[in-house]
Short mmCIF file of C-alpha atoms in Angstrom, two decimals:
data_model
loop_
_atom_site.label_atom_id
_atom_site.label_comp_id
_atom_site.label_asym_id
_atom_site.label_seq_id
_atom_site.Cartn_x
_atom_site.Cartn_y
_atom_site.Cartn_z
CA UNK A 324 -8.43 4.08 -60.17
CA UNK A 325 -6.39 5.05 -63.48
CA UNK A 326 -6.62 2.82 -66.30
CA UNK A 327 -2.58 3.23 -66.57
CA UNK A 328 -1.87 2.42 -63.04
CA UNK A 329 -0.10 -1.41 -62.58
CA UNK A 330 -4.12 -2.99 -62.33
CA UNK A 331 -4.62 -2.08 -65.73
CA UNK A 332 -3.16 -1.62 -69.26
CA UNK A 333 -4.55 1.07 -71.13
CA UNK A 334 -8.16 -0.27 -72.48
CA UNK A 335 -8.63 -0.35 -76.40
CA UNK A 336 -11.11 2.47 -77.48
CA UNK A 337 -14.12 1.02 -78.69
CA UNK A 338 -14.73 -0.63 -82.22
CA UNK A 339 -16.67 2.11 -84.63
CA UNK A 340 -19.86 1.12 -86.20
CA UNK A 341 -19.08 -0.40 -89.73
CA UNK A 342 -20.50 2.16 -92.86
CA UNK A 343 -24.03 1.83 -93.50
CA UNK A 344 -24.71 -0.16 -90.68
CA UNK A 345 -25.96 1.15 -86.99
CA UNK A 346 -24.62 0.90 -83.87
CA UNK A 347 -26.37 -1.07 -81.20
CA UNK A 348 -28.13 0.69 -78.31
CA UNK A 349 -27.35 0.07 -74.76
CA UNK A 350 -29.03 -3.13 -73.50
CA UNK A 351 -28.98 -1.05 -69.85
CA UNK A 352 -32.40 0.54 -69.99
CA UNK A 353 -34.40 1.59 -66.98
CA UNK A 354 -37.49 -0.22 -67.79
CA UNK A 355 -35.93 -3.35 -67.45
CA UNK A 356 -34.55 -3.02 -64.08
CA UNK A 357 -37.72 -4.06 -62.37
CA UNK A 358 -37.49 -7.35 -64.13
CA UNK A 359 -35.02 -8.66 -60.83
CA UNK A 360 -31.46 -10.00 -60.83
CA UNK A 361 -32.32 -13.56 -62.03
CA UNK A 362 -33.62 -11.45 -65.43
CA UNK A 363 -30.55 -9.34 -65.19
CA UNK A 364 -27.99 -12.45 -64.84
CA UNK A 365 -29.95 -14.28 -67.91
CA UNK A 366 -29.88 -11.44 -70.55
CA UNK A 367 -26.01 -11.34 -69.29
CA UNK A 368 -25.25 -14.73 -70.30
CA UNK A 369 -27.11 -14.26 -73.55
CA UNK A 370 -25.93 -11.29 -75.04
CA UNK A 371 -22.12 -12.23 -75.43
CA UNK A 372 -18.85 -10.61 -75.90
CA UNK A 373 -18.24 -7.05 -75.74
CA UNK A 374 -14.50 -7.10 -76.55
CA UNK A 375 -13.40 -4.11 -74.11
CA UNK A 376 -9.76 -3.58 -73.74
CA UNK A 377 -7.24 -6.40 -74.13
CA UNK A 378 -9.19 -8.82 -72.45
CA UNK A 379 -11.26 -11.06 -75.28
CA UNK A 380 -13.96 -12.64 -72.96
CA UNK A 381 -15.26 -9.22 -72.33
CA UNK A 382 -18.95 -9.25 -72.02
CA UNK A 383 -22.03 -7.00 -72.19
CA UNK A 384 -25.26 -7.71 -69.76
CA UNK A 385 -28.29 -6.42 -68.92
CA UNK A 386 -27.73 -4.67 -64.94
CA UNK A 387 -31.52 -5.35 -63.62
CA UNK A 388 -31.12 -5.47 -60.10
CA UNK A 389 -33.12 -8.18 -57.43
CA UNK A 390 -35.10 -7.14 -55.10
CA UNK A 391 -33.03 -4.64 -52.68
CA UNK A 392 -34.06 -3.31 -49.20
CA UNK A 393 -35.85 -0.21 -49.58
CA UNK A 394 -39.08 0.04 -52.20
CA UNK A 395 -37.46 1.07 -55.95
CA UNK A 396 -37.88 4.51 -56.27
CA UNK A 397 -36.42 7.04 -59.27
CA UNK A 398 -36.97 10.51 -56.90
CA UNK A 399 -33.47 11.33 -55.24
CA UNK A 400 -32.96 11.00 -51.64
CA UNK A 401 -32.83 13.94 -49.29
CA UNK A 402 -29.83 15.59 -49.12
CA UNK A 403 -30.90 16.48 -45.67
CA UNK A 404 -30.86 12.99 -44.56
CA UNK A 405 -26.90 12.98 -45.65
CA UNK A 406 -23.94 14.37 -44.95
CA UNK A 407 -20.92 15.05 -46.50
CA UNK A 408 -18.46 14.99 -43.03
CA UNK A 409 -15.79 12.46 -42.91
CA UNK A 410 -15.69 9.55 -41.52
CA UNK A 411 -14.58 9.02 -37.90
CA UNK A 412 -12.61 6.36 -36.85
CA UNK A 413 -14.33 3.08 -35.43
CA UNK A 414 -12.73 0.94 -33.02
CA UNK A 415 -11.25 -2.03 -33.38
CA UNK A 416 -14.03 -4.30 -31.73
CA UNK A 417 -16.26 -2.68 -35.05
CA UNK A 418 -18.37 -0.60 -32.81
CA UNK A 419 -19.60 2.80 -34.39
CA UNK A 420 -19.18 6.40 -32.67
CA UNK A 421 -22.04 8.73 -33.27
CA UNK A 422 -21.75 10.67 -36.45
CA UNK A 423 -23.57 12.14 -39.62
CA UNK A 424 -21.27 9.84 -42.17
CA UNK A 425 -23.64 7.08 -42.83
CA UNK A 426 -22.62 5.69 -39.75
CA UNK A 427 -25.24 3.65 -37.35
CA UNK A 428 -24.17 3.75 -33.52
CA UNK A 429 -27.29 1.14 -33.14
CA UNK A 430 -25.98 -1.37 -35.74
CA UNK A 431 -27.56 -4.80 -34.50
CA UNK A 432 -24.84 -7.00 -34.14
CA UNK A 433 -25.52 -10.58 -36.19
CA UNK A 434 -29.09 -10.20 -36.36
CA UNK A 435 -31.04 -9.38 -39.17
CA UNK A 436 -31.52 -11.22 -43.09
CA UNK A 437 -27.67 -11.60 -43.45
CA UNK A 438 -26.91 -13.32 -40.18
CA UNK A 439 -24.00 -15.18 -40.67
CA UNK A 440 -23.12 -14.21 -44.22
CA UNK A 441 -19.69 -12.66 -44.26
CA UNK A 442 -18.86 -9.53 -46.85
CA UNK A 443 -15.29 -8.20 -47.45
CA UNK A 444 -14.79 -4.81 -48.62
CA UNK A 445 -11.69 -3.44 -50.15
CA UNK A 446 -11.47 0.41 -50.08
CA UNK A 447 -9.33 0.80 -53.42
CA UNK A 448 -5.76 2.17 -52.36
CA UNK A 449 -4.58 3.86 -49.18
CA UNK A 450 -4.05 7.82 -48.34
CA UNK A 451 -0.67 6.40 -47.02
CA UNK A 452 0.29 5.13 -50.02
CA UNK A 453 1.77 8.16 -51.11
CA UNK A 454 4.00 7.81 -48.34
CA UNK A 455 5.28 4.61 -49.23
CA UNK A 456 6.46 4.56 -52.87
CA UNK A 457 9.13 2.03 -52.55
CA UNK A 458 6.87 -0.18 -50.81
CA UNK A 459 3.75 -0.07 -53.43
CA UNK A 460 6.02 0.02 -55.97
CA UNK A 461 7.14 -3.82 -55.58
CA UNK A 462 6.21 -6.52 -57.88
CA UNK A 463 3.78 -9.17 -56.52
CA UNK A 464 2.35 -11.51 -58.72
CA UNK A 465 -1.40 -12.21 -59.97
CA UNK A 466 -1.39 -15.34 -61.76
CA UNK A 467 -1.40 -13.94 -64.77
CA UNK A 468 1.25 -11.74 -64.75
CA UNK A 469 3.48 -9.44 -62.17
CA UNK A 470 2.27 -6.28 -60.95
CA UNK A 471 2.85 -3.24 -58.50
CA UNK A 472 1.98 -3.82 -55.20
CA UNK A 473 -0.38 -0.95 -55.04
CA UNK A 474 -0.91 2.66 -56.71
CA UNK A 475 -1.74 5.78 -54.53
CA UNK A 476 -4.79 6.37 -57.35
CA UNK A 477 -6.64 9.33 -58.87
CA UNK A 478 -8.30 12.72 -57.96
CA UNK A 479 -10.28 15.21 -58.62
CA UNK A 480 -9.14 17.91 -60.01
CA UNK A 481 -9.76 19.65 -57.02
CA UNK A 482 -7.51 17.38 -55.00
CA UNK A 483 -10.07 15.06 -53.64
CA UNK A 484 -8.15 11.42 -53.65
CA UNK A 485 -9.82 8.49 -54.80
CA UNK A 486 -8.16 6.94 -51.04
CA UNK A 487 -10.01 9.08 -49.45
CA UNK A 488 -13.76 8.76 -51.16
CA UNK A 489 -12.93 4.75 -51.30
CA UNK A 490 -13.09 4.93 -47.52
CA UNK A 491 -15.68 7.02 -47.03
CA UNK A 492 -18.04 5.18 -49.07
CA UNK A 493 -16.77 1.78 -47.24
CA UNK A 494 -17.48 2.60 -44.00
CA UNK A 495 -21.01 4.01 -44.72
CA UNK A 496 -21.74 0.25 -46.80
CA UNK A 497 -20.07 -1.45 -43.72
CA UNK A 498 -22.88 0.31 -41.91
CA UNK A 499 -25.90 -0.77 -44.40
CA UNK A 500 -24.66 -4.36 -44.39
CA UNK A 501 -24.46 -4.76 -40.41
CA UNK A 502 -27.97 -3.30 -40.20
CA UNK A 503 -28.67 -6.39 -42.23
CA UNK A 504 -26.76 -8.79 -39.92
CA UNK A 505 -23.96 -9.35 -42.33
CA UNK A 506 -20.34 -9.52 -40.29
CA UNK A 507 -17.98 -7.42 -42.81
CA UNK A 508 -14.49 -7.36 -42.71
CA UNK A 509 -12.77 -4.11 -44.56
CA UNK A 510 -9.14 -5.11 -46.34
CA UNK A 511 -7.62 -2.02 -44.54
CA UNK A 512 -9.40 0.93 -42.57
CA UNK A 513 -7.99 4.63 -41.37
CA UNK A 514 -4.77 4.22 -41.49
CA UNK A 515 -3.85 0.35 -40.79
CA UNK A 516 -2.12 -1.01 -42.50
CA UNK A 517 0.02 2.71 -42.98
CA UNK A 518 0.27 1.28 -46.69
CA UNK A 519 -1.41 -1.09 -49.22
CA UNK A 520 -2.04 -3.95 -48.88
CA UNK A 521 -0.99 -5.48 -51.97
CA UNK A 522 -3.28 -6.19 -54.34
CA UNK A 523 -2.88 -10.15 -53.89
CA UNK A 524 -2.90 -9.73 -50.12
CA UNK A 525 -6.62 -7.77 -50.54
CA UNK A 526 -7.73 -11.23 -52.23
CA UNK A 527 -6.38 -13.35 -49.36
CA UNK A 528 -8.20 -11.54 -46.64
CA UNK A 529 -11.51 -11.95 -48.31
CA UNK A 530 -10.65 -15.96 -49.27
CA UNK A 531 -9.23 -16.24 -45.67
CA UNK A 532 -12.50 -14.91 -44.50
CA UNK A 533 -14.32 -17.16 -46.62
CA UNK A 534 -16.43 -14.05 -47.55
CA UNK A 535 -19.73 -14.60 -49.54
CA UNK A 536 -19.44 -11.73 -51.31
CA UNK A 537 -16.57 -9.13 -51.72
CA UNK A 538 -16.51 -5.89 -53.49
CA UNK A 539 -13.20 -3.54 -54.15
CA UNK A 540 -14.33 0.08 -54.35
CA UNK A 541 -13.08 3.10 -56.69
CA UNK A 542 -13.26 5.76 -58.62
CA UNK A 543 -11.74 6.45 -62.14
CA UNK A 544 -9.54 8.71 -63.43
CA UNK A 545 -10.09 8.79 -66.95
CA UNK A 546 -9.93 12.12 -69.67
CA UNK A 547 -12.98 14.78 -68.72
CA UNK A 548 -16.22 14.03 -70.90
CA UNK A 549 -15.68 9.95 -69.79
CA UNK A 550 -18.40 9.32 -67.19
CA UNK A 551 -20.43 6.97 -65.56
CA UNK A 552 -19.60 3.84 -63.33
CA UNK A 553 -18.71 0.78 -64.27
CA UNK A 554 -18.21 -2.82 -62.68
CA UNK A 555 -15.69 -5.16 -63.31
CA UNK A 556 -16.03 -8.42 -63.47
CA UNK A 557 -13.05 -11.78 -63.18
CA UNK A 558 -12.51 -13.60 -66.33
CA UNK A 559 -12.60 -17.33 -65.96
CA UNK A 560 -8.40 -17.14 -65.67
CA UNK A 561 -6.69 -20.32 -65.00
CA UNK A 562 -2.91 -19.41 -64.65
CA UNK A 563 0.21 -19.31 -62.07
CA UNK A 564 -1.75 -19.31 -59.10
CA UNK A 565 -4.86 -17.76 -60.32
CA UNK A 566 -8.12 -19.83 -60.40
CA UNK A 567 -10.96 -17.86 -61.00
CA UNK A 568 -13.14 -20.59 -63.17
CA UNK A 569 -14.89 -21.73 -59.87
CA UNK A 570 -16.43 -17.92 -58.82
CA UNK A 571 -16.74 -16.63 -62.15
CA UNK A 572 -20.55 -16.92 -62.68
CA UNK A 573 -21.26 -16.39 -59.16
CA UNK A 574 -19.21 -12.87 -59.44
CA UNK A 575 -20.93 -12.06 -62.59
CA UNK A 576 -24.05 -12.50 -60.84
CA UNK A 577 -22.72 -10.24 -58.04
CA UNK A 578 -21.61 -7.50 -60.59
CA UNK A 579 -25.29 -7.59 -62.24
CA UNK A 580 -27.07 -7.65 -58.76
CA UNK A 581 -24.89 -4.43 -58.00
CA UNK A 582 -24.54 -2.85 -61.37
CA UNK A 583 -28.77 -2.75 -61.62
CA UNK A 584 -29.15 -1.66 -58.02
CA UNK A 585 -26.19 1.45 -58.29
CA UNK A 586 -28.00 2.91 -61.49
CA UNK A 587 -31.37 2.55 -59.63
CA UNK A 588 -30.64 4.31 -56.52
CA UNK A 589 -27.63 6.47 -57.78
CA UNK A 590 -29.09 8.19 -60.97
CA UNK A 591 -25.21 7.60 -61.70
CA UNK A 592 -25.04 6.58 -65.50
CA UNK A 593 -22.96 3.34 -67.04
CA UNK A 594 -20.09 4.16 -68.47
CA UNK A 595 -19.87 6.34 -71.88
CA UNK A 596 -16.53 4.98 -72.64
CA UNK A 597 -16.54 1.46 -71.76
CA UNK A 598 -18.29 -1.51 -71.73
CA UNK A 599 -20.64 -0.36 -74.35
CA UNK A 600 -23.09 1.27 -72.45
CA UNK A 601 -23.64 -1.83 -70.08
CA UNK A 602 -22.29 -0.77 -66.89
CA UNK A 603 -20.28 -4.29 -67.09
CA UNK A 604 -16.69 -5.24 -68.23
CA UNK A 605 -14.63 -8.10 -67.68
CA UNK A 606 -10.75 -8.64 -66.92
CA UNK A 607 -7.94 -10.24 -66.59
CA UNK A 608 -5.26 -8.42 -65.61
CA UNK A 609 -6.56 -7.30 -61.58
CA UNK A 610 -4.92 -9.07 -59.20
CA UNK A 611 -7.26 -8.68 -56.63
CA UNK A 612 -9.88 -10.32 -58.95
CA UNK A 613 -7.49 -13.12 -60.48
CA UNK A 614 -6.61 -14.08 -56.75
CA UNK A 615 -9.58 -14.56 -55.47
CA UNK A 616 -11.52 -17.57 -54.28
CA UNK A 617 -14.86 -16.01 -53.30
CA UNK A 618 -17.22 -14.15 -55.48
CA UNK A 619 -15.43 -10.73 -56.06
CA UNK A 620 -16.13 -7.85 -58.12
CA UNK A 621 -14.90 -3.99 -58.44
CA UNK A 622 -17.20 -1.00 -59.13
CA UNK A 623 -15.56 2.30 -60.70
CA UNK A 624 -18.32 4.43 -59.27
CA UNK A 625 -17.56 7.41 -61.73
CA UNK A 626 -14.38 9.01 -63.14
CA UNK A 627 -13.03 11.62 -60.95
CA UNK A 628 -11.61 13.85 -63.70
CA UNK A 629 -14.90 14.74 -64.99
CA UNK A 630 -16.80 17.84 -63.61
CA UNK A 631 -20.27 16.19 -63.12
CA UNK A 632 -19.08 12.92 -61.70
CA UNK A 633 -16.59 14.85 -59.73
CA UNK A 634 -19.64 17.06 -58.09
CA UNK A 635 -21.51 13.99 -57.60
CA UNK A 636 -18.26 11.53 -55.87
CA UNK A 637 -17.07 14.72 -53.41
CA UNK A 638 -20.96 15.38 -52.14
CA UNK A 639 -21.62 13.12 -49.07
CA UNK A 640 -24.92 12.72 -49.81
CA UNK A 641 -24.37 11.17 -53.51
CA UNK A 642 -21.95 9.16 -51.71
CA UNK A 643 -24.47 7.75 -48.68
CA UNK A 644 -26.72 7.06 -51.77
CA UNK A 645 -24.00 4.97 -53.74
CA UNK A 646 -23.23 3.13 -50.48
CA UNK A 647 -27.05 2.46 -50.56
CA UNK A 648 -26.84 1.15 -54.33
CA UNK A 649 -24.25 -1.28 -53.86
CA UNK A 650 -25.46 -2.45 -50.43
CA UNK A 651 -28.71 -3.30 -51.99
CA UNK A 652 -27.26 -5.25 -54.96
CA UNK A 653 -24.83 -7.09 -52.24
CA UNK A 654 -28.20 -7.73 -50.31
CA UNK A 655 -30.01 -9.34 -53.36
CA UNK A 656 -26.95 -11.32 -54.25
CA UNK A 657 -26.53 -12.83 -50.69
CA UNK A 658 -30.67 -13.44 -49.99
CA UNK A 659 -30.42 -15.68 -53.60
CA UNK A 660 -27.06 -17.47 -53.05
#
């Protein structure tokens, strides 16, 4: 996702350290991420404001992750294990064909930790979108303001879409979370809906699913040298026919849960260019968050227009592995709600 696309207004570069006086480190560090998510979510509410971007309730946290599925380890998975094939296309009954794209054609059906918790995922944009210009290109409102439909996103430079990699990384995460027993519901999937949907119609099928958790994916496309993921989080928005007050800790919660557990199991870095080094911003202006009436967060899982975080967002491998990261920080969240 762009930062000038209609989801976002362009975010304010970040405040220089005053003369004489140094700047504060990142409160990210590895050692604390085997402290769990309770840890993570109280040095979150204690640090305070960050002041990214036009938003003023911006805050910085400490991302230590809660216990995930798999033993914490820093050595990087096998790229043997992986594979960087495309998806193929599941059926509508959410049975899985065969394949080397993260995708399980044993996945226990409502069995497991997660029986009977419900995830949405939202694979940011549509390769279809591109198609459809006068379509995404509507206004639909988001409480707080009026905004575009949709956008068709970023790329690489090499012409890998952000559509595309959303997907990807969806379906493999769709996988992870049935192997848990979680039913999961994706906001659009190979090519239905041909276009979109809307950013406030993404919110309405995770509140109409009455999801426990629901995560919008992306990638950013920001200048070359900006790297790093980061997570967004809802602001407590009250406005038009956004109410976000009553899932606003509980998504912040989400966000650290996932933030902690990405880093861990990624190697991917926070953000260098927002959010302070945290991994963790908050907004008001995404009206998939503002909408919302579940817990719901977004994760920019690096920005495309960078050469490392390219290599790393068009390997399949690296993308398995940050299905993996923010599976495990969904798992956390859901096992402590």
């Amino acid at each position: 996702m762009s930062y000038t696309g209609p989801e976002f207004d362009p975010p304010q570069p970040e405040r220089p350290a005053r003369p004489g006086r140094p700047r504060r480190a990142p409160v990210i560090v590895l050692g604390a991420l085997a402290a769990g998510g309770l840890l993570g979510w109280l040095a979150y509410a204690a640090v305070g404001a960050s002041g990214d971007g036009p938003d003023p309730e911006a805050s910085r946290t400490v991302a230590a992750p809660a216990t995930g599925t798999r033993t914490p380890s820093s050595a990087p998975h096998s790229p043997a294990a992986r594979s960087s094939a495309s998806p193929s296309s599941p059926s509508p009954s959410g049975s899985h064909a065969a394949g080397d794209d993260g995708k399980d054609p044993g996945a226990p059906a409502a069995s497991g930790p997660l029986r009977g918790k419900v995830v949405v995922i939202d694979p940011g944009h549509n390769p279809g979108n591109s198609r459809h210009t006068a379509e995404i290109n509507r206004q639909v409102d988001i409480g707080t303001d009026s905004k575009e439909c949709d956008t068709t996103g970023t790329s690489t430079n090499g012409g890998y879409a952000e559509a595309a990699f959303t997907l990807d990384v969806a379906h493999r995460l769709r996988t992870l979370l049935e192997q848990q027993g979680a039913t999961v519901k994706l906001t659009h999937d190979d090519g239905l809906p041909p276009w979109g949907p809307c950013v406030d119609e993404r919110a309405r099928i995770g509140n109409e699913a009455h999801a426990d958790a629901a995560v919008s994916i992306h990638a950013d496309g920001s200048a070359p040298g900006n790297r790093g993921f980061h997570v967004i989080l809802p602001a407590a928005v009250h406005a038009g026919g956004a109410d976000t007050r009553p899932i606003a800790a509980a998504s912040r919660r989400l966000g650290a849960s996932i933030a902690g557990n990405f880093l861990r199991v990624t190697g991917e870095p926070p953000s260098n260019y927002l959010g302070g080094g945290t991994g963790m911003v908050t907004r008001r202006d995404l009206g998939g968050l503002n909408l919302s009436t579940v817990p719901k967060v977004f994760i920019e899982c690096g920005n495309m227009r960078d050469g490392t975080d390219a290599t790393r967002l068009t390997s399949g491998s690296w993308r398995q592995r940050a299905a993996e990261g923010i599976s495990e920080g969904i798992v956390a969240f859901l096992r402590a709600s």
